[in-house]
Amino acid sequence: MLGSLPSEKGFETAMIDGWQVCERVAHDRIDDEVVAIQLETGEYFSMRGAAADLWAAFATGTDEKALAAAIWRQANLNELELESSIKKYVSELQEASLIERAQLEHASEAVLLTPFYDGLVVERFTDMQELMLLDPVHDVEPESGWPFKASTSLV
Amino acid sequence: MIETSVRIGIARLGPLVLDVRGALGDPRNSVVARGLCLDEISGPSGVDELGGAHVTGTVVVKTLAGPPIDPRLVPGGSIKALYDADHGLAGWWDRERCVGEWSVRTPGIPSWDVGAPMRPVIAWALEESGCVLVHGAGIVGRDGVILIAGRGGAGKSTTAMHAVASGYGCLGDDYCLVDPRAAVAHRVYGTAKVHDTEYPALAHRLGTLGAAFGRCEPPDHRTIVRLPNSIMSGQIVGVAVPVRTPSLAGSLVPCSGSVLLREIAPVSILQLDVDGRVALPLIAELLRSVKTYELHLGVDRASNVEALGSLIGAPLFEPFLPV
């Protein structure tokens, strides 16, 4: 529930349960496409159209309600379709470790720039994983230090 | 163990300066040193003479028969490190102290590390310089540089070396140092890899300059050759990703920069383990500021070079022997 709660200092804003871009993700947008790289896994992702537009809101933190509002204004979806679409999109991003849960003071508004809503498609590429060099920061044996590999991966 | 000190420095808006003469105790590396530009740009004490250096530091290069470097080193904070057990490579860079180490196992130094040594350490040293190592070949004509970016086997090196044989300059066939804000590319390594199927013809055209410098490890059937010209930098006028086509003639076809971002950024960032949150926006900035293309590679190699010439102008030098 959103609203303001009294505190010793007066009133403070209730935090919103939302989503934000994970720390170890690099991302940028050119034209209508966002490219995001998960630096831990070596996977990278492409989002175009509506998926790219909505992604911008995750940079400052947003929630499903804000995402749904953006699509609702433009797409001819019923409530069930809208909810299912957002749920699948967010779930895909979370599963790929591109976004994570966050407590937000406010959810950033999402804006659709694309003139035609064409679904929320996230393309996943795994072909670069084999090119990644061993990153000992996450693979080091804490007792003996580097370059001894941990017996079980810490990643 | 052979150990040598390497000075590493990056001049503001200038080329990477890396003195690896004598590194690894292998005289072949003196060739790399010339490719790395110290002698040609600013003399033996170039790091000091350039002034305004953005990053300076020392890398100790070792060859080892046993396990690599200090086992007490725990990366994190200001230290980045890698250990590639399969190839016997290890290295680290401490950005606070500007000191690092690069170790290779003997025997069996990977030939690609002979041709282009210490890439990760160089990339880490560059992280706060505003420049970025970009995975691409830089070809220089009278009107500027085109960066040809793409995966291994996409046709970068072959196209670059055919351009060289036609008289164009080359800043590197695999990695170039890029200053995105100025859209300038610099040479880092004076070597290129040529696929075995292309090597005989190119070696014939380039003569002694096409002499083999080293071999890549199987299954990468390539020969490492020296770049025959001393062009060190140039203004980037375009970036292209090669696409193989069955056409006879090659052509440059405009495309969105996002296509190139997807081709260049993951490999440039992940292979060298640089901070992608810094490097990705830099690469994107470059792609927003220059023209972007697909280079449709035709069967006729000469036509591919002509296609590049339509953007970067005429060659800088007389061509080597005709095809």
Short mmCIF file of C-alpha atoms in Angstrom, two decimals, chain A residues 23-31 33 35 37 39 42 44 46 48 125 127-128 131-137 144-148, chain B residues 69-75 81-84 90-91 151 256-258 261-262 265-267 269-271 276-277 280-281 284 287-288:
data_model
loop_
_atom_site.label_atom_id
_atom_site.label_comp_id
_atom_site.label_asym_id
_atom_site.label_seq_id
_atom_site.Cartn_x
_atom_site.Cartn_y
_atom_site.Cartn_z
CA GLU A 23 25.06 -3.71 -10.20
CA ARG A 24 27.03 -5.97 -12.56
CA VAL A 25 25.12 -5.06 -15.71
CA ALA A 26 26.39 -2.74 -18.44
CA HIS A 27 23.78 -1.28 -20.76
CA ASP A 28 23.29 1.41 -23.35
CA ARG A 29 20.86 2.32 -26.07
CA ILE A 30 21.42 3.29 -29.70
CA ASP A 31 18.40 4.09 -31.86
CA GLU A 33 17.78 -1.05 -29.38
CA VAL A 35 22.18 -3.81 -25.46
CA ILE A 37 25.63 -7.26 -20.81
CA LEU A 39 29.15 -9.08 -16.60
CA GLY A 42 28.95 -13.28 -19.94
CA TYR A 44 24.27 -10.32 -23.38
CA SER A 46 19.09 -7.17 -27.01
CA ARG A 48 13.96 -3.40 -29.15
CA PHE A 125 22.96 -14.34 -26.54
CA ASP A 127 28.02 -17.04 -27.56
CA MET A 128 30.47 -14.84 -25.67
CA LEU A 131 35.50 -16.06 -24.52
CA MET A 132 35.46 -14.96 -20.91
CA LEU A 133 38.72 -15.39 -19.11
CA LEU A 134 38.68 -16.88 -15.66
CA ASP A 135 37.81 -14.17 -13.21
CA PRO A 136 39.62 -15.05 -10.02
CA VAL A 137 37.79 -12.45 -8.00
CA SER A 144 45.24 -19.69 -0.02
CA GLY A 145 44.46 -16.70 -2.20
CA TRP A 146 44.94 -16.33 -5.88
CA PRO A 147 45.51 -18.16 -8.25
CA PHE A 148 44.15 -21.23 -6.49
CA ILE B 69 53.11 -15.23 -9.61
CA ASP B 70 52.48 -14.53 -6.00
CA PRO B 71 49.83 -16.87 -4.58
CA ARG B 72 49.11 -14.45 -1.75
CA LEU B 73 47.62 -11.98 -4.17
CA VAL B 74 43.89 -11.73 -3.72
CA PRO B 75 42.22 -9.63 -6.39
CA ALA B 81 43.74 -10.20 -12.22
CA LEU B 82 43.28 -13.23 -14.38
CA TYR B 83 44.64 -16.73 -14.51
CA ASP B 84 44.20 -18.66 -17.72
CA ALA B 90 48.48 -14.93 -15.62
CA GLY B 91 48.49 -11.25 -14.89
CA ARG B 151 33.85 -11.93 -34.28
CA SER B 256 21.97 1.14 -37.25
CA GLY B 257 24.74 1.66 -34.71
CA SER B 258 22.94 -0.75 -32.41
CA LEU B 261 27.16 -2.15 -30.48
CA ARG B 262 25.96 -5.75 -30.20
CA ALA B 265 30.80 -4.37 -27.02
CA PRO B 266 30.38 -7.90 -25.65
CA VAL B 267 33.63 -9.22 -27.09
CA ILE B 269 34.38 -6.09 -22.68
CA LEU B 270 34.11 -9.76 -21.79
CA GLN B 271 37.29 -11.01 -23.40
CA GLY B 276 31.68 -2.87 -18.88
CA ARG B 277 29.79 -0.11 -17.11
CA LEU B 280 30.01 0.10 -23.00
CA PRO B 281 28.95 3.78 -22.88
CA ALA B 284 28.18 3.54 -27.73
CA LEU B 287 28.96 4.62 -32.60
CA ARG B 288 26.63 7.57 -32.17
#
